[in-house]
XYZ file of C-alpha atoms in Angstrom:
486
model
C 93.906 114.769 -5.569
C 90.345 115.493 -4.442
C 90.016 111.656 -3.400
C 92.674 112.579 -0.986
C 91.462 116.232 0.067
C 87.758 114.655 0.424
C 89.566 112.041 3.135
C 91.606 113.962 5.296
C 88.231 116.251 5.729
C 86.436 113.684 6.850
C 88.524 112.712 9.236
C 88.780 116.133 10.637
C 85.153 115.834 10.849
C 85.223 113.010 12.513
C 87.753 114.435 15.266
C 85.105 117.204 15.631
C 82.506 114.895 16.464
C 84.454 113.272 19.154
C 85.847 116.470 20.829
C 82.134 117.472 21.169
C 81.396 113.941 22.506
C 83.778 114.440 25.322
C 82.796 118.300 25.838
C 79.430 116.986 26.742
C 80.395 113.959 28.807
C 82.571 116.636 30.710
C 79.688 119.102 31.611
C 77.347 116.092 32.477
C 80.531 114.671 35.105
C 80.366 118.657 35.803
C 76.720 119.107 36.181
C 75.948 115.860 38.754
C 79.163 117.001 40.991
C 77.450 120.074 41.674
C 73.941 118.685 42.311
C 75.428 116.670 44.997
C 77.169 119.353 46.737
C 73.855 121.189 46.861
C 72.230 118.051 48.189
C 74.361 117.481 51.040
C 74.435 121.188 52.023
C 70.717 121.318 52.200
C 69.411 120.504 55.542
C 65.815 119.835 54.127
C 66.766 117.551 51.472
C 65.323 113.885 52.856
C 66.299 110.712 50.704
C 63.106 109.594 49.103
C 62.197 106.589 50.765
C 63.272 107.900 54.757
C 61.204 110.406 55.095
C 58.718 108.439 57.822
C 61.379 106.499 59.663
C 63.276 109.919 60.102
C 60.396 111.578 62.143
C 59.996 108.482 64.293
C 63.814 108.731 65.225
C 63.129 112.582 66.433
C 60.189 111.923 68.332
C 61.734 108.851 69.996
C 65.170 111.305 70.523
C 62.483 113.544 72.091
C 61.176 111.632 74.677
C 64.460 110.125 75.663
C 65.364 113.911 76.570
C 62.090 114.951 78.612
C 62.749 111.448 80.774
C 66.473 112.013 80.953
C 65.181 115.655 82.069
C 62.790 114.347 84.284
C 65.285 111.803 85.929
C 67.862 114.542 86.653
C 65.480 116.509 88.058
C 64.779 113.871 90.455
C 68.442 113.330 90.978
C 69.265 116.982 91.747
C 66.308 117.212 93.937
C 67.438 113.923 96.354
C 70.704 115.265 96.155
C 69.251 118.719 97.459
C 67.683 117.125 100.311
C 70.460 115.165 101.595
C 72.566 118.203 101.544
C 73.031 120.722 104.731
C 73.282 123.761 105.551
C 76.747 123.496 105.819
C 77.731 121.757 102.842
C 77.934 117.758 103.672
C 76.265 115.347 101.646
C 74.415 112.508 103.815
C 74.681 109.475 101.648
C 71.618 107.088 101.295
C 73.870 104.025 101.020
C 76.272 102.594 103.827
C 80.066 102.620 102.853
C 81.289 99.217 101.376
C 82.891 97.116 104.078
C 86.398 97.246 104.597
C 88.643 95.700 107.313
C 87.280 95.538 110.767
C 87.120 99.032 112.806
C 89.856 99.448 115.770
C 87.427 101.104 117.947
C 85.585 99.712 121.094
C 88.609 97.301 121.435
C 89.364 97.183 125.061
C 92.624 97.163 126.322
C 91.952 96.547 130.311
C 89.455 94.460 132.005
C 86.438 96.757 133.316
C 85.898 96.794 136.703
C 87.606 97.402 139.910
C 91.533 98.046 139.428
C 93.147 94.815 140.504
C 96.206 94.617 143.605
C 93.682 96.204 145.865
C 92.247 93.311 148.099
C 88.318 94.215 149.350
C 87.367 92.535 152.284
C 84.669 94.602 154.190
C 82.613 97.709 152.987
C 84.798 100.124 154.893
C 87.837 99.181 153.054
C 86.023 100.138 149.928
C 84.983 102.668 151.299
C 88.229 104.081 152.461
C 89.493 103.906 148.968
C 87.387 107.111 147.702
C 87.624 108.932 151.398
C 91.667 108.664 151.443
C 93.622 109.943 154.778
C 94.740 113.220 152.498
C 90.467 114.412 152.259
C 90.436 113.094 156.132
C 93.445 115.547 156.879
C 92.367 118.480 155.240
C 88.720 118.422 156.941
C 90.525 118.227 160.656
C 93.115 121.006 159.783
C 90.265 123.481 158.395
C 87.287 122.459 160.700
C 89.604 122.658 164.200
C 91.096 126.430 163.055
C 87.290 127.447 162.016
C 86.448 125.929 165.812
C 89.560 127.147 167.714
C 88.354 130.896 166.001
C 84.657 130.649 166.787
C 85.280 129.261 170.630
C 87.577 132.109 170.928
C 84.822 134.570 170.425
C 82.622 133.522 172.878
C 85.756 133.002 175.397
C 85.711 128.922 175.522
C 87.833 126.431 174.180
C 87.580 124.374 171.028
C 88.035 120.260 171.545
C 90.011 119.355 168.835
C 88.552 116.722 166.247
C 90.467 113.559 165.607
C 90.215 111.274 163.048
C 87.988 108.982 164.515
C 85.665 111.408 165.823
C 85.437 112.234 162.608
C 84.969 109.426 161.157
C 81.997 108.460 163.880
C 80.596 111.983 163.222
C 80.509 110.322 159.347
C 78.781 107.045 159.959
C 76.662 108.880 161.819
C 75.837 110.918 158.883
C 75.159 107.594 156.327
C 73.182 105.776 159.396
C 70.216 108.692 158.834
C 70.780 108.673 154.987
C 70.187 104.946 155.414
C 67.223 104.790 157.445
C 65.581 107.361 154.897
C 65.867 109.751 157.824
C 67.174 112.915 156.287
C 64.429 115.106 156.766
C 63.789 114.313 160.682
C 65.121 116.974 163.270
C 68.213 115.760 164.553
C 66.999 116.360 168.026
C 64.611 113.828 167.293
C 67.225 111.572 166.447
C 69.232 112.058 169.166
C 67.157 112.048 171.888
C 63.779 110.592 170.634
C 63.547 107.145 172.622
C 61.627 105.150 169.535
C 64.530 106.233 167.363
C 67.640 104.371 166.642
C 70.117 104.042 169.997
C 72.885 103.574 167.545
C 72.795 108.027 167.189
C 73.113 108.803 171.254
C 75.365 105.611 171.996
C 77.743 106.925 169.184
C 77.986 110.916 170.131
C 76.053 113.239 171.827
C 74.035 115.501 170.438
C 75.703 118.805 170.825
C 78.967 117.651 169.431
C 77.501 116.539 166.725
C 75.280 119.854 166.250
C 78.878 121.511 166.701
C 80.748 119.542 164.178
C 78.378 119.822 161.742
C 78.056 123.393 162.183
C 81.474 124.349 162.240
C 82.906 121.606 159.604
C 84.933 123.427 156.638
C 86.405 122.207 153.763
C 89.125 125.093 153.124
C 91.817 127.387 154.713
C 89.545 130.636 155.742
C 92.162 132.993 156.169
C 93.388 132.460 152.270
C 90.167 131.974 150.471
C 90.004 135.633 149.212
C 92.528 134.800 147.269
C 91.797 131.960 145.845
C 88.039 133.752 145.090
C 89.886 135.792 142.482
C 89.908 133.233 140.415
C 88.417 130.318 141.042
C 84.275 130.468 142.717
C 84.354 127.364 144.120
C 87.838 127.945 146.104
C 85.837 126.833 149.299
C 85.295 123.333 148.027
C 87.628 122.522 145.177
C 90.867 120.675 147.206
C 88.375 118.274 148.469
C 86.431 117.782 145.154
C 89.749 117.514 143.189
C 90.731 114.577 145.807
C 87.669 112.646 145.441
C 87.394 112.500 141.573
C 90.976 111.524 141.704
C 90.207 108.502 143.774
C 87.314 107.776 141.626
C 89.332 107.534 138.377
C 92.300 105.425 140.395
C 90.008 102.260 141.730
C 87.744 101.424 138.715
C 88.306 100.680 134.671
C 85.116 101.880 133.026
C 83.337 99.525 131.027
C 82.991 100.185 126.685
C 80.347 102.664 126.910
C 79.983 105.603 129.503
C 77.219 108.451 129.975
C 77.805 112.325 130.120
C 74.527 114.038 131.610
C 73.982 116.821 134.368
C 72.637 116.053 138.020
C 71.115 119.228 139.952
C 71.736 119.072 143.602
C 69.109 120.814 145.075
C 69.516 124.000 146.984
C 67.858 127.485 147.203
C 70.413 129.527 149.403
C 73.025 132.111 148.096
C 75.657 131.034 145.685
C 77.489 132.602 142.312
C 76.770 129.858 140.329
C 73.436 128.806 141.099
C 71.394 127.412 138.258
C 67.951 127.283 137.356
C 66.185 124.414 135.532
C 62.898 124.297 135.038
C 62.713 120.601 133.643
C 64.167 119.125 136.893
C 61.921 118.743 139.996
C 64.308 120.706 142.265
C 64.573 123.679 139.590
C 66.785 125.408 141.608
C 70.161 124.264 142.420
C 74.158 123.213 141.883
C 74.840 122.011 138.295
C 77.001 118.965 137.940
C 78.043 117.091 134.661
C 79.018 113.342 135.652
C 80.970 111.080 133.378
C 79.304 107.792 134.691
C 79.676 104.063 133.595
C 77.015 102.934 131.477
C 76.545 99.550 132.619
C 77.626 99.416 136.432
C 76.173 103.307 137.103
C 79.998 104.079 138.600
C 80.485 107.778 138.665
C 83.869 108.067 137.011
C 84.727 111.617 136.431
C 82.688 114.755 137.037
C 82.862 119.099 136.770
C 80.452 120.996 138.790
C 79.488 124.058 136.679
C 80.717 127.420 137.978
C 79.760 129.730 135.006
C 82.580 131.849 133.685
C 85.283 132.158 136.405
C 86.556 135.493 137.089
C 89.026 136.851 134.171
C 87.704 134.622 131.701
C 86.046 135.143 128.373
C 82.599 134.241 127.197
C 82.743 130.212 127.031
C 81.434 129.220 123.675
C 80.831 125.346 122.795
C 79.752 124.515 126.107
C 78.589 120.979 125.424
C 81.896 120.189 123.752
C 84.070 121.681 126.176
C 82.467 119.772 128.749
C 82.685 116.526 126.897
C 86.590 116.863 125.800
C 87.489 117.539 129.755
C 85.519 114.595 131.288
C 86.744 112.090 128.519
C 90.062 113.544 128.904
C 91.221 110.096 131.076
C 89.405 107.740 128.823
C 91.090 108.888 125.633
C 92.478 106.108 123.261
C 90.765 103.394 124.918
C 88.088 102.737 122.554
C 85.366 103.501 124.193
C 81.534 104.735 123.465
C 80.387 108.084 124.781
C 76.558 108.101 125.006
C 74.945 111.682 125.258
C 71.523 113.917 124.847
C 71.380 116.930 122.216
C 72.819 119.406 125.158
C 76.344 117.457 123.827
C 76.448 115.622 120.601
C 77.776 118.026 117.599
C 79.528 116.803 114.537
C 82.564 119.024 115.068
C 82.481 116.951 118.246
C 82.265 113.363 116.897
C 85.129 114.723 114.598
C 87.463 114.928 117.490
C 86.429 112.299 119.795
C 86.760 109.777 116.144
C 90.645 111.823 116.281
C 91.447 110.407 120.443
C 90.168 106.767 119.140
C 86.424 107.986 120.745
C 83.059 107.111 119.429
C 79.913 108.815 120.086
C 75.988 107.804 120.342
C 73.844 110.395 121.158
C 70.638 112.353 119.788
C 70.478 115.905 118.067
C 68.979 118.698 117.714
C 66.215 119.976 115.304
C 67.660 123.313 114.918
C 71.064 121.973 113.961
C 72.611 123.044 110.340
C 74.143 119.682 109.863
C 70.873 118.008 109.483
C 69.526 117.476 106.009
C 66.576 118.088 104.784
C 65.844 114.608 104.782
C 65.688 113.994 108.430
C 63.590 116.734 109.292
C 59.979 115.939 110.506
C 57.885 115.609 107.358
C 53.934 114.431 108.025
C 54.449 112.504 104.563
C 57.054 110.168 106.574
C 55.158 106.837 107.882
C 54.921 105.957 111.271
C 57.908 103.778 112.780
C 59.744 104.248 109.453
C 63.715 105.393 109.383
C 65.942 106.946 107.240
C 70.042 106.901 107.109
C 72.583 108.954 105.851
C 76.409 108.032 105.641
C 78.807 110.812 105.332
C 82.547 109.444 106.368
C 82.710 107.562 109.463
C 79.316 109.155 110.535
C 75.863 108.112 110.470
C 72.616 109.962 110.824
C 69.345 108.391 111.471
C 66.028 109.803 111.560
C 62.868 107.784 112.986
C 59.351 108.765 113.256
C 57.740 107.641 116.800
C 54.769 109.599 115.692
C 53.039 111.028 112.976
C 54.608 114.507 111.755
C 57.882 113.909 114.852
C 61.516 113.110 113.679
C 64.105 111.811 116.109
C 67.520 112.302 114.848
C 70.702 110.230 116.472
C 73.989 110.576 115.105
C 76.522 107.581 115.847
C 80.036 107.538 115.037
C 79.981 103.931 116.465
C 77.557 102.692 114.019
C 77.768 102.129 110.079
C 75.119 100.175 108.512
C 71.113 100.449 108.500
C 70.187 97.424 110.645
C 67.264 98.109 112.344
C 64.802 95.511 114.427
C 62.101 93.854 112.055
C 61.394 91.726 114.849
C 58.953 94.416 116.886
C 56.307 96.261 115.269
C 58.229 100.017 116.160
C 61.148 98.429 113.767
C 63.562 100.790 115.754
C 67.071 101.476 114.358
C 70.059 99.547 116.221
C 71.204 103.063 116.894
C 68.134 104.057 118.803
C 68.021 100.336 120.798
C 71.500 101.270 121.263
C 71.561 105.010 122.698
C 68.333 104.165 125.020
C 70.052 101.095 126.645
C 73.438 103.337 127.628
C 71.683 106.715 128.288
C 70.985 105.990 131.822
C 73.984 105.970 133.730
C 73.904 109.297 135.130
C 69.894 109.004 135.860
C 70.205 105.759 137.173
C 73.114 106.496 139.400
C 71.315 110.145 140.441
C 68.341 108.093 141.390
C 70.140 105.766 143.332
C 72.035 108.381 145.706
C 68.592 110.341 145.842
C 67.063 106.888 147.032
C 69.070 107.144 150.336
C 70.416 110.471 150.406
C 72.106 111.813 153.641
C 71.707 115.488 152.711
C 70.335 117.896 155.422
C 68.413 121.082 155.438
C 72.001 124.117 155.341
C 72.253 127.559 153.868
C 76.000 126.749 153.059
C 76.701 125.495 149.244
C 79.999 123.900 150.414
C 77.522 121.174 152.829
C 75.329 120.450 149.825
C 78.443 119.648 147.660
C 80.177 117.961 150.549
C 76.487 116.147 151.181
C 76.286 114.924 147.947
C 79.922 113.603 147.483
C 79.319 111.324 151.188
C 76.135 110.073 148.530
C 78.337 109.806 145.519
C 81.276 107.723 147.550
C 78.578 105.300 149.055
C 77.219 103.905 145.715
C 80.757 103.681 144.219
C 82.323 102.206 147.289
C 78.981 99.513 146.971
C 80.002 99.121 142.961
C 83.534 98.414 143.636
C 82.705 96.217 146.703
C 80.571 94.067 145.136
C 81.263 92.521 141.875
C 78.526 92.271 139.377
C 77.713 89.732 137.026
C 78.616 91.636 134.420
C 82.301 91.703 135.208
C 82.838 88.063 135.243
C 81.382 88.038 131.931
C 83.970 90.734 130.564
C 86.662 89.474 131.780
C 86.496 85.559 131.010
């Protein structure tokens, strides 16, 4: 009996034991679970051991952010200047080349129009002075001299057509002997002079003619006046430029510039420029081939007619009415910073137009980039892309920008060759800009103007000009031609 009560308390005892066992293997498990969540919740804890290559990883992370910094700050700032002041970004890098543009692809053969046959200058000339300009001078200029012999109680000799067209030739033979400043008395009756002047007319009829010449119905001009100020010209200036445009295919490239036409006398819409040597006189804006110097279109600038509003956009305005009969031909328009816009490039690009011409300083569509900088070297360029534009800006001197914009254009080739490593777009604009200087100088050359204090004989005076060097263009073929159209 105790052998067996001294057993089963033993093993009781030894149950004890191992429920304390286990109690304290339990708190231990507990114990190291909760040291670890302390650990991991303790952002100062470091793993013995990597403690040293930890602080190398944040000073490395550090200067990988003040050069990332740096770098965007360089970004933002290139970005900045390539921005203007209207919001369009100039790109640095030409647009990736895609299929071949459709513009300057010519449709027509430049030159003269053909199914007209030219056999002697007169017929070419007859082609710009058509019988419906012929009529209208002999209807106006015999009822101004029927009315002015009727005040001094004599009678008028009517003008026919060939007195009129002597009276003419008469008028080109002094323009062509450089004679347009010597009395026509002299002419006329001066022995040493040419006999072609007295054998042709006398000298009083022509004094007469060219005193009573008009180019308009008298009795209705008021009317007209009301809304139109050059009324005592326009018929006749309408019918010329519409012969112009009918003979002769422009070229790929044509030049929009003024010409001032001298004069001093009264007249609404006389302008003042101090640049030119005339400074005074009648602004016209000629449309003119860039290659054969062919006046093609032109507007002579009136100023606001009566009735109308301000006029705002000049330059474009201008532009859009004398490329009005080119448009969707795929030509070039070449043009100085009185013209070339981008809201204008926009639309020409929209009638199948291009556009080469130089801009402005003062013009909000310029970045930063492009402006003058005295940090810029010499003879050194810089592009910008932005859709089917491009902007260049190239330093001729120190501390000088010129800026060209070219919808024609869209890469950065420019001439290594030279030592002045000028853009293409530059070589480009200053071999077309010279149509309308080079044609003005050529009608200057051998004017036929004379000495009037009518506005109507200056115009008319300059369009006799005008029709000679186009009726010499279309009469004789130029090299260039054959080489277009083979």
């Amino acid at each position: 009996m105790a052998r067996h009560t001294h057993s089963r308390f033993t093993a009781e005892m030894v149950i004890e034991m191992l429920h304390q066992e286990q109690d304290k293997e339990d708190g231990a498990i507990l114990d190291s679970d909760s040291e670890s969540d302390l650990s991991d919740d303790d952002v100062d804890y470091v793993p013995q051991g990597q403690a040293e290559v930890a602080g190398d990883e944040e000073d490395s992370l550090d200067e990988l952010e003040d050069s990332s910094d740096e770098s965007s700050e360089e970004e933002t700032q290139t970005q900045a200047n390539r921005l203007s002041k209207k919001g369009s970004y100039w790109n640095e890098q030409p647009p990736t080349q895609g299929r071949a543009r459709t513009h300057n692809i010519l449709r027509r053969c430049p030159g003269p129009v053909s199914g007209s046959t030219i056999i002697s200058p007169k017929d070419a000339w007859e082609l710009f002075f058509s019988d419906n300009i012929i009529e209208e001078f002999l209807r106006c200029t015999n009822l101004e001299g029927r009315r002015a012999a009727a005040t001094k109680g004599k009678e008028w000799r009517c003008l026919d057509k060939v007195e009129f067209t002597a009276f003419i030739g008469l008028t080109l033979l002094a323009g062509g002997d450089k004679s347009w400043d010597v009395a026509l008395r002299e002419l006329f009756l001066d022995p040493l002079q040419n006999p072609m002047y007295k054998a042709t007319m006398g000298f009083h009829r022509y004094e007469d003619i060219r005193r009573l010449i008009r180019f308009d119905d008298k009795r209705t001009r008021a009317v007209r006046l009301e809304t139109d100020h050059m009324a005592a010209f326009r018929y006749v200036w309408d019918c010329f430029l519409a012969n112009c445009k009918k003979v002769f295919v422009p070229s790929d490239c044509v030049t929009i510039d003024e010409q001032l036409v001298p004069f001093r006398g009264r007249c609404k819409f006389l302008q003042y420029m101090p640049s030119k040597p005339a400074k005074y006189g009648i602004k016209i804006f000629w449309m003119c081939d860039a290659r054969a110097h062919y006046a093609f279109n032109g507007m002579i600038y009136t100023g606001r007619q009566p009735g109308e509003d301000v006029q705002r956009n000049l330059g474009e305005n201008i532009v859009q009415q004398l490329s009005s009969g080119i448009r969707h031909t795929g030509r070039n328009i070449t043009m100085d910073n009185f013209f070339t816009s981008i809201p204008l490039a926009e639309k020409l690009l929209e009638k199948n137009l291009t556009l080469v011409g130089t801009l402005r300083q003062n013009k909000p569509d310029i970045p930063p980039v492009m402006k003058p900088n005295k940090l810029r070297e010499k003879y050194s360029s810089k592009f910008g892309f932005c859709g089917n534009m491009t902007m260049v800006s190239y330093v001729p001197k120190k501390g000088k920008a010129v800026v060209l914009l070219s919808t024609m254009h869209d890469d950065t080739a420019v001439d290594d060759q030279s030592v002045k490593r000028k853009p293409e777009v530059i070589q480009y604009y200053n071999h077309t800009k010279s149509g309308v200087d080079t044609m003005d100088q050529m009608v200057r050359t051998y004017t036929c103007k004379r000495r009037t204090r009518r506005w109507p004989m200056v115009l008319w005076h300059n369009v006799l000009d005008v029709a000679t060097l186009n009726a010499f263009t279309r009469h004789c073929t130029t090299p260039w031609l054959h080489g277009w159209c083979d």
